[in-house]
Coordinates of C-alpha atoms in Angstrom, one line a residue:
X1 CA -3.6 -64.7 0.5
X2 CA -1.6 -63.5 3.6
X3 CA -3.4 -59.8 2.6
X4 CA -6.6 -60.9 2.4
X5 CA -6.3 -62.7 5.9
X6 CA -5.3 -60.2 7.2
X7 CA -7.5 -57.6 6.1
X8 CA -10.8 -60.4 7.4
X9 CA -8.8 -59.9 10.8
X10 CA -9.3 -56.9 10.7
X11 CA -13.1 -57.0 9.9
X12 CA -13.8 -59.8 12.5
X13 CA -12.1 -57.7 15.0
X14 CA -14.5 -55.0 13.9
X15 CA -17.5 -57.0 14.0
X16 CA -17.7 -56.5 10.8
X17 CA -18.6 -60.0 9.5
X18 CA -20.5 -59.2 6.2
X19 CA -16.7 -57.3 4.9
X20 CA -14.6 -60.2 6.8
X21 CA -16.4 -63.2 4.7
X22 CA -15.4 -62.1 1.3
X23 CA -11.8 -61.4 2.1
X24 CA -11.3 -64.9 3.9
X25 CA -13.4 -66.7 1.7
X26 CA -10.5 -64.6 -1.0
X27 CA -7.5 -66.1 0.9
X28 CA -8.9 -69.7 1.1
X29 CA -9.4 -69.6 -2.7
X30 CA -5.7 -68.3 -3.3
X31 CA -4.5 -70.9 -1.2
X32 CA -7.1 -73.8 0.0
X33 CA -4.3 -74.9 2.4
X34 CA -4.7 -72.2 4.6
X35 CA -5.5 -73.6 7.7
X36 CA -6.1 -70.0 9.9
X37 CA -8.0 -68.6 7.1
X38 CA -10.5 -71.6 6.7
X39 CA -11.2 -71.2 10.4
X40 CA -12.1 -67.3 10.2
X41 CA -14.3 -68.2 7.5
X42 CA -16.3 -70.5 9.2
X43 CA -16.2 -68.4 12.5
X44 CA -17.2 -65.6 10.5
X45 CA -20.0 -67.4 8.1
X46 CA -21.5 -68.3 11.8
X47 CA -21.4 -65.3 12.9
X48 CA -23.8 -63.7 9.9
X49 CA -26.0 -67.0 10.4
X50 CA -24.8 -68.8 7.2
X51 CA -25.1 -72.4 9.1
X52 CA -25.2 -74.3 5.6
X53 CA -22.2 -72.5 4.8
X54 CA -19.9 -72.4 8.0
X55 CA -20.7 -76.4 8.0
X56 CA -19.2 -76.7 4.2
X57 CA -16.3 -74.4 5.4
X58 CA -15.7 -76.6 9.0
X59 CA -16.2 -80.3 7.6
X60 CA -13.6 -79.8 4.4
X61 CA -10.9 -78.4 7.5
X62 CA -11.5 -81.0 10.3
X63 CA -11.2 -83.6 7.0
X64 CA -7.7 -82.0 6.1
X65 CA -6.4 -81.4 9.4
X66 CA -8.1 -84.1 12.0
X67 CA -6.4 -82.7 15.1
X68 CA -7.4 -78.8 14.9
X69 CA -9.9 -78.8 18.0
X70 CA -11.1 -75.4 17.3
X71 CA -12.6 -76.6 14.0
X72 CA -14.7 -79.2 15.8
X73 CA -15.7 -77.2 18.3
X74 CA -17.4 -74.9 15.8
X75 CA -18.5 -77.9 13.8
X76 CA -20.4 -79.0 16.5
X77 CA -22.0 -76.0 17.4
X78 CA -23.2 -75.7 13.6
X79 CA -24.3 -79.2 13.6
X80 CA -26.7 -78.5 17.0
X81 CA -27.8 -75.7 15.6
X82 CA -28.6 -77.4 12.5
X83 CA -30.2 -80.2 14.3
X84 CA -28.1 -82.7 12.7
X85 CA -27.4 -85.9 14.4
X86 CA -24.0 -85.6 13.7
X87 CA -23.8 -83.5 16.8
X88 CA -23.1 -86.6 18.7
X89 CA -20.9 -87.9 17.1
X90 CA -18.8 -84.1 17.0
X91 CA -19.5 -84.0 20.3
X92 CA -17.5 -87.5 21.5
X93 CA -14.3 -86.9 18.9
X94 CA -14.2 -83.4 21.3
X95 CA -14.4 -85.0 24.6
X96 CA -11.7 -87.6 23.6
X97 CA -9.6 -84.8 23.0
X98 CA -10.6 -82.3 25.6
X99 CA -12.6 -84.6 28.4
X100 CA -14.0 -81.6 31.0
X101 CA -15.3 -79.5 27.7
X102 CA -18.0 -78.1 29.4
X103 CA -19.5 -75.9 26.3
X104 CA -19.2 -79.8 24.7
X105 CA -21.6 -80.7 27.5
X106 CA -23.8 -78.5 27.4
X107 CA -24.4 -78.6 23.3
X108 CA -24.6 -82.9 23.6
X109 CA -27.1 -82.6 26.7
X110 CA -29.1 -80.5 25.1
X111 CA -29.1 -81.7 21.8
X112 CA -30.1 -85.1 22.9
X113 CA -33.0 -83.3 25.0
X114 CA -34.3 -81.9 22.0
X115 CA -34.1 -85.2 20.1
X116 CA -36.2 -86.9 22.7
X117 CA -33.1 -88.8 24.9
X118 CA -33.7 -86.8 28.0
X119 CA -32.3 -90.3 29.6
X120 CA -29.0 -89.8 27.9
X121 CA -28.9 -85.9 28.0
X122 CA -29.1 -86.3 32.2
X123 CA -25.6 -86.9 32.7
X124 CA -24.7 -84.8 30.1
X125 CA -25.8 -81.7 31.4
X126 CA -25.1 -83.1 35.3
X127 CA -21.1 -83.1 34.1
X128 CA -21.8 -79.7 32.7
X129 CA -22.8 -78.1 35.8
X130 CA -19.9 -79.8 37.9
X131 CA -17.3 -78.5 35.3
X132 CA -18.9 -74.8 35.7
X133 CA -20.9 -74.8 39.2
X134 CA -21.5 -71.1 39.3
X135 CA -23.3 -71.1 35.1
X136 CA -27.2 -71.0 35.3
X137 CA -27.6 -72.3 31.6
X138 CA -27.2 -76.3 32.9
X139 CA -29.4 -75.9 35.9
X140 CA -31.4 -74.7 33.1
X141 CA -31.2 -76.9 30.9
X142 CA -31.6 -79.8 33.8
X143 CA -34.8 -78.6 34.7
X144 CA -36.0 -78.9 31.4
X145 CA -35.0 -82.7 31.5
X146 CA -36.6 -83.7 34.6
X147 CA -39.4 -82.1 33.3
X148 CA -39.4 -84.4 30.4
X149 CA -38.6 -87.1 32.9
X150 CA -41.5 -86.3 35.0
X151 CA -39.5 -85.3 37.9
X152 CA -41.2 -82.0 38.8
X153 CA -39.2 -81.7 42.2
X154 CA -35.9 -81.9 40.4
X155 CA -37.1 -79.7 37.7
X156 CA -37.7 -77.3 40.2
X157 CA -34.8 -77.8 42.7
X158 CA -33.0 -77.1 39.4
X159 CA -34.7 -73.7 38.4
X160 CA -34.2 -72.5 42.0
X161 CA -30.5 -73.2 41.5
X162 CA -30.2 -71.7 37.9
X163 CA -32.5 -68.7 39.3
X164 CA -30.0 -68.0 42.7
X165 CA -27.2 -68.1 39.9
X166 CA -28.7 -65.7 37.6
X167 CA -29.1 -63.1 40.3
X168 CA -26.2 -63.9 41.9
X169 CA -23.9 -63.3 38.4
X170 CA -26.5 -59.8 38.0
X171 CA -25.5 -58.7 41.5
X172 CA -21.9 -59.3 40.7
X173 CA -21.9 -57.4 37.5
X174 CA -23.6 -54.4 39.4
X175 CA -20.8 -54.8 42.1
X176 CA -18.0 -53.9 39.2

């Protein structure tokens, strides 16, 4: 299995997803244990859009090994973009572990937006942009809200702020 593992490395680092899959998916089946390899595989399955088949991959690992974050942070990025509900419920065992996951955040803010709770996505995406004050995407995201909220000053306070970020990240970018 170690072979085949290996040789998906390889491919991810090559961004070569569609030759990495087969090869991990080749390792788990010699040995369904294999932690590292289960991961790649539903890193990789993500990465060629196979949602259905990155969640299969991520739910049987966090089941066999509870505590590996990196499995549930990619389990609930599959779930949101899935639109399952279980994105919630991903999202909390994350912050228990990890409490200032700002990409954890941003994915439960704006999942519950989409659902229709911009009341409960508010705070959400507020603790997003204090963890990462200089990111445009919650600003973003927070305008949308108070949009839903009917709070068109705060929507646009919001898109001002996300807008002076965007430019100001472009300028810095230019500067290097």
């Amino acid at each position: 299995p170690m072979l085949y593992f290996k040789l998906g490395g390889v491919y991810m680092h090559l961004q070569q997803y569609d030759k990495a899959s087969p090869m991990l998916s080749k390792a788990v089946e010699l040995d369904p244990k294999f932690t590292m390899a289960e991961l790649d595989l539903g890193k990789t399955l993500m990465r060629l859009g196979d949602v259905q088949g990155a969640t299969a991959v991520l739910e049987r690992l966090t089941a066999r090994v509870p505590n590996l974050i990196d499995a549930h942070l990619l389990l609930e990025i599959v779930y949101a973009r899935a639109n399952r509900p279980e994105t919630i419920s991903e999202c909390e065992k994350v912050l228990k572990i990890i409490p200032e996951q700002y990409g954890t955040y941003l994915i439960l803010g704006r999942y519950l937006a989409k659902s229709g709770d911009p009341e409960a996505a508010l705070p959400k995406l507020e603790k997003a942009a204090a963890l990462r004050p200089q990111s445009a995407e919650p600003h973003t995201a927070l305008a949308e809200v108070y949009d839903q909220l009917g709070r068109k000053e705060d929507a646009a306070q919001e898109r001002t702020k996300a807008d002076r970020l965007k430019q100001s990240a472009q300028e810095s970018i230019r500067e290097e």
